[in-house]
Amino acid sequence: MRLTTTLGTLALLVSAAAVQGAGQTAGRTLIELPHARFAIGDDPARAQPGFDDSQWAELSTLANYEKQGFPDYDGYSWYRIHVRIPASLKASVRWPQRLHMYLSSIDDVDQTYLNGVKIGETGQFPDDPQGYATRWNALRDYYVDVATGLVHWDADNVIAVRVYDGSGGGGFYRDMPTLGMAEIVDGLQLDTARSRIEYQPTSFSARLKWVNTFPVALTGKMDYDVYDAVAGKVQRHASAPFSVGANAESELAVEAPQRAGIELRFRFTETRTGAATETVYHAPYLLTPAESPRPQINGALVLGARAGSPVYYRIAATGKAPLAYAVGALPAGLSFDADAGVISGKAPAAGEYRLALEVRNALGKAQRTLTLRVGDQLALTPPMGWNSWNAYGLAVDADKVRAVADAMIATGLAAHGWTYINIDDGWESAARAADGTISSNSKFPDMPGLSSYLHERGLRFGIYSSPGPLTCGRFLGSIDHERQDADTYAKWGIDYLKYDLCSYETLMPKQPALADHQAPYRLMGAALAAQPRDIVFSLCQYGNAEVWKWGGEVRGNSWRTTGDIEDSWHSTKEIIDSQHLSAPYTKPGHWNDPDMLVVGEVGWGGALHPSRLTPDEQYSHISLWSLLAAPLLLGNELTRLDAFTRNLLVNDEVIAVDQDPRGLAARRAWNQDDWQIWVRELADGRHAVGIFNFGEQFRTLKIAGLVPELGAGAALRDLWRQRPLAPLTDNSNVGVPAHGVLLVAVGIAGAASDGK
Ligand code: GAL
């Protein structure tokens, strides 16, 4: 389809523009690429410079093609950008060896050619030997060695981009693609994933790993400031010679205080060219105190089940090993494995049962009541666990899932209530059996075996499908087989289904009525309800038609309120900014799901990297999700859990906010000047209050009276640090780092009311 013929493809020359991305020097000449020619379909000839694209549509590169006249198109397409590259570009840098092509993000996969020669590829196409892997949210930074002669200076060049879109938005989006010259230092990157970080009580030390991705040795010096954002000043300056070989790496030992607001501001200057690159490292700091050696029972203390359904409940408990578990008042039909601390069996008749949990060790005992509510409600507290998508994308397989389950226990996360192990997209076989039964593909040779593996460990097993013919990753969906698939899931021992709209969207009327939105979920909801086991139903349709108002009506237990999250502050904050709309609809068994957690190492099936959220952004992320009573589903490579991420995920007082049995979400009670205060009523009569500083600097705020719950005299407890703060006075000032949070409990806990 041709949209316009009048707009020639424009490439703008911008002088001294600011450049994106870390590790680059401002003040360099950039050529902006705001437009491209576009056509759907696929043909290798389109890579060639001489190909005739004069009849193609002219699109902006700043938004998906769906928004520019190609609604609902999934599959192959090509962009072609014609650009004159002036030789003067080379004069704008000191090392004119590499052309830098920044192509922003391309949804989902791309292969990029310059003048007919492939110069970059991100993600995997469906016909790749490894199978399809989307990298819709990766930034594309491609470098072209000018010595290859590929760049036509002072002449026309054609950048041709072959795109494959699996579902949803497709093609270029995000920000301005640009061309410019790289400096010799641009290949230098801080690799925090492989840096060794050690935490002492008040300081941290790290051997930071720097990687040079360019084939040229770098010699120079590294300057760094230890900047204290709380004090607003540089605490210390250090400078040392620093070199790193061609395509090699080097370590740099650093030490800094371990507390909020510490930034290490690096500047590497290369001797020969004088070019410099700057990197800011937000130093991690641990807030959750070390686990007590005394026994402690953690996690959800209210469990919903339907009569006769299988029950699995792992007592989440910490304390110095060995721990001895006991359960009193166990209803008939349930049994208890005292070694594993797992209650299992069949749920008794409808009613409320109060089980006496006890955990002992040499230092003492802990006792708590588990309320088993047998009726028609599941997921009485938000599901907590792990989902494969953000780590492995479509590359998930059974061995990885088993390893994650082992890690869930070995890291101690299960002892804090993390129990679901959910496979996302990518497990389905290419075709159904002759009788229509769905089966798993060769990556999952034995679903019932995997299910037993998880259940024996007291973990729960989740799976994924779509109401359409295909899932978002183009595997088989459940259309016309809803009941059959639900039967299969029950046979396999599935405890949780994520049901993702994907291709069903194209079957819906152009202007869907509410009933059209509900129909596919109603169908699967009924099919799950007919099973002889409890399967938590998680709706994924990105919040369409205000699903929070009707998700419960179609038997949903949770529903996504947003599109997909990414490990960027932009994405996380965008999600945060819409959650006040759905929050009031939260109640036990009916949870808003602002998407999975982006902490730890994530990668969506591509190279894993540590979350790009700063430590403070991660504290805000977990705090807000807990205030919202959101499902807490990790999406990281759990077999490589670093100390910071583990510490972030084992805070029982923060988790208790998420799992609070009253099941009310926080309200956004105050929103001014980039400050937000969220207030959640807790079952014990206290309020959990998150004071978020969404500004760009460390700031202080006088909090008394800003919301009714913050009245002078109120008792305050810092939940991350697990210690009381001085009672609130009219002058109480709290300091919160940029994008960070102070999460407190306000008031005095009344009579314990677990399960109320
Ligand atoms: C998306 C969904 C993601 C993931 C993916 C799998 O639509 O929002 O969470 O499930 O599909 O293909």
PDB file of C-alpha atoms and ligand atoms in Angstrom, residues 167 389 394 424-425 464 471-473 498 500 502 540 542 560 563-564 595-596, ligand 1:
ATOM      1  CA  SER A 167       2.327 -10.089  16.698  1.00  0.00           C
ATOM      2  CA  TRP A 389       9.356 -15.139  29.343  1.00  0.00           C
ATOM      3  CA  LEU A 394      10.783 -18.749  23.217  1.00  0.00           C
ATOM      4  CA  ASP A 424       5.303 -18.939  29.053  1.00  0.00           C
ATOM      5  CA  ASP A 425       5.107 -19.220  25.274  1.00  0.00           C
ATOM      6  CA  TYR A 464       0.524 -20.481  28.697  1.00  0.00           C
ATOM      7  CA  THR A 471       0.181 -17.500  20.357  1.00  0.00           C
ATOM      8  CA  CYS A 472       2.229 -14.321  20.159  1.00  0.00           C
ATOM      9  CA  GLY A 473       5.325 -16.451  19.510  1.00  0.00           C
ATOM     10  CA  LYS A 498      -1.796 -17.421  31.366  1.00  0.00           C
ATOM     11  CA  ASP A 500      -2.715 -14.316  25.994  1.00  0.00           C
ATOM     12  CA  CYS A 502      -2.380 -12.490  20.565  1.00  0.00           C
ATOM     13  CA  CYS A 540      -3.432 -11.345  29.298  1.00  0.00           C
ATOM     14  CA  TYR A 542      -3.095  -5.859  27.904  1.00  0.00           C
ATOM     15  CA  ARG A 560      -2.766  -7.709  32.800  1.00  0.00           C
ATOM     16  CA  GLY A 563       1.300  -3.968  27.479  1.00  0.00           C
ATOM     17  CA  ASP A 564       4.625  -5.696  28.007  1.00  0.00           C
ATOM     18  CA  ASP A 595       3.241  -7.386  34.249  1.00  0.00           C
ATOM     19  CA  MET A 596       6.174  -9.394  35.476  1.00  0.00           C
TER      20      MET A 596
HETATM   21  C1  GAL B   1       3.018 -11.237  24.918  1.00  0.00           C
HETATM   22  C2  GAL B   1       2.816 -11.207  26.417  1.00  0.00           C
HETATM   23  C3  GAL B   1       4.138 -11.555  27.059  1.00  0.00           C
HETATM   24  C4  GAL B   1       4.548 -12.940  26.613  1.00  0.00           C
HETATM   25  C5  GAL B   1       4.580 -13.033  25.091  1.00  0.00           C
HETATM   26  C6  GAL B   1       4.793 -14.460  24.612  1.00  0.00           C
HETATM   27  O1  GAL B   1       1.826 -10.891  24.296  1.00  0.00           O
HETATM   28  O2  GAL B   1       2.355  -9.951  26.820  1.00  0.00           O
HETATM   29  O3  GAL B   1       4.025 -11.473  28.466  1.00  0.00           O
HETATM   30  O4  GAL B   1       3.650 -13.875  27.139  1.00  0.00           O
HETATM   31  O5  GAL B   1       3.397 -12.546  24.517  1.00  0.00           O
HETATM   32  O6  GAL B   1       4.814 -14.600  23.232  1.00  0.00           O
END
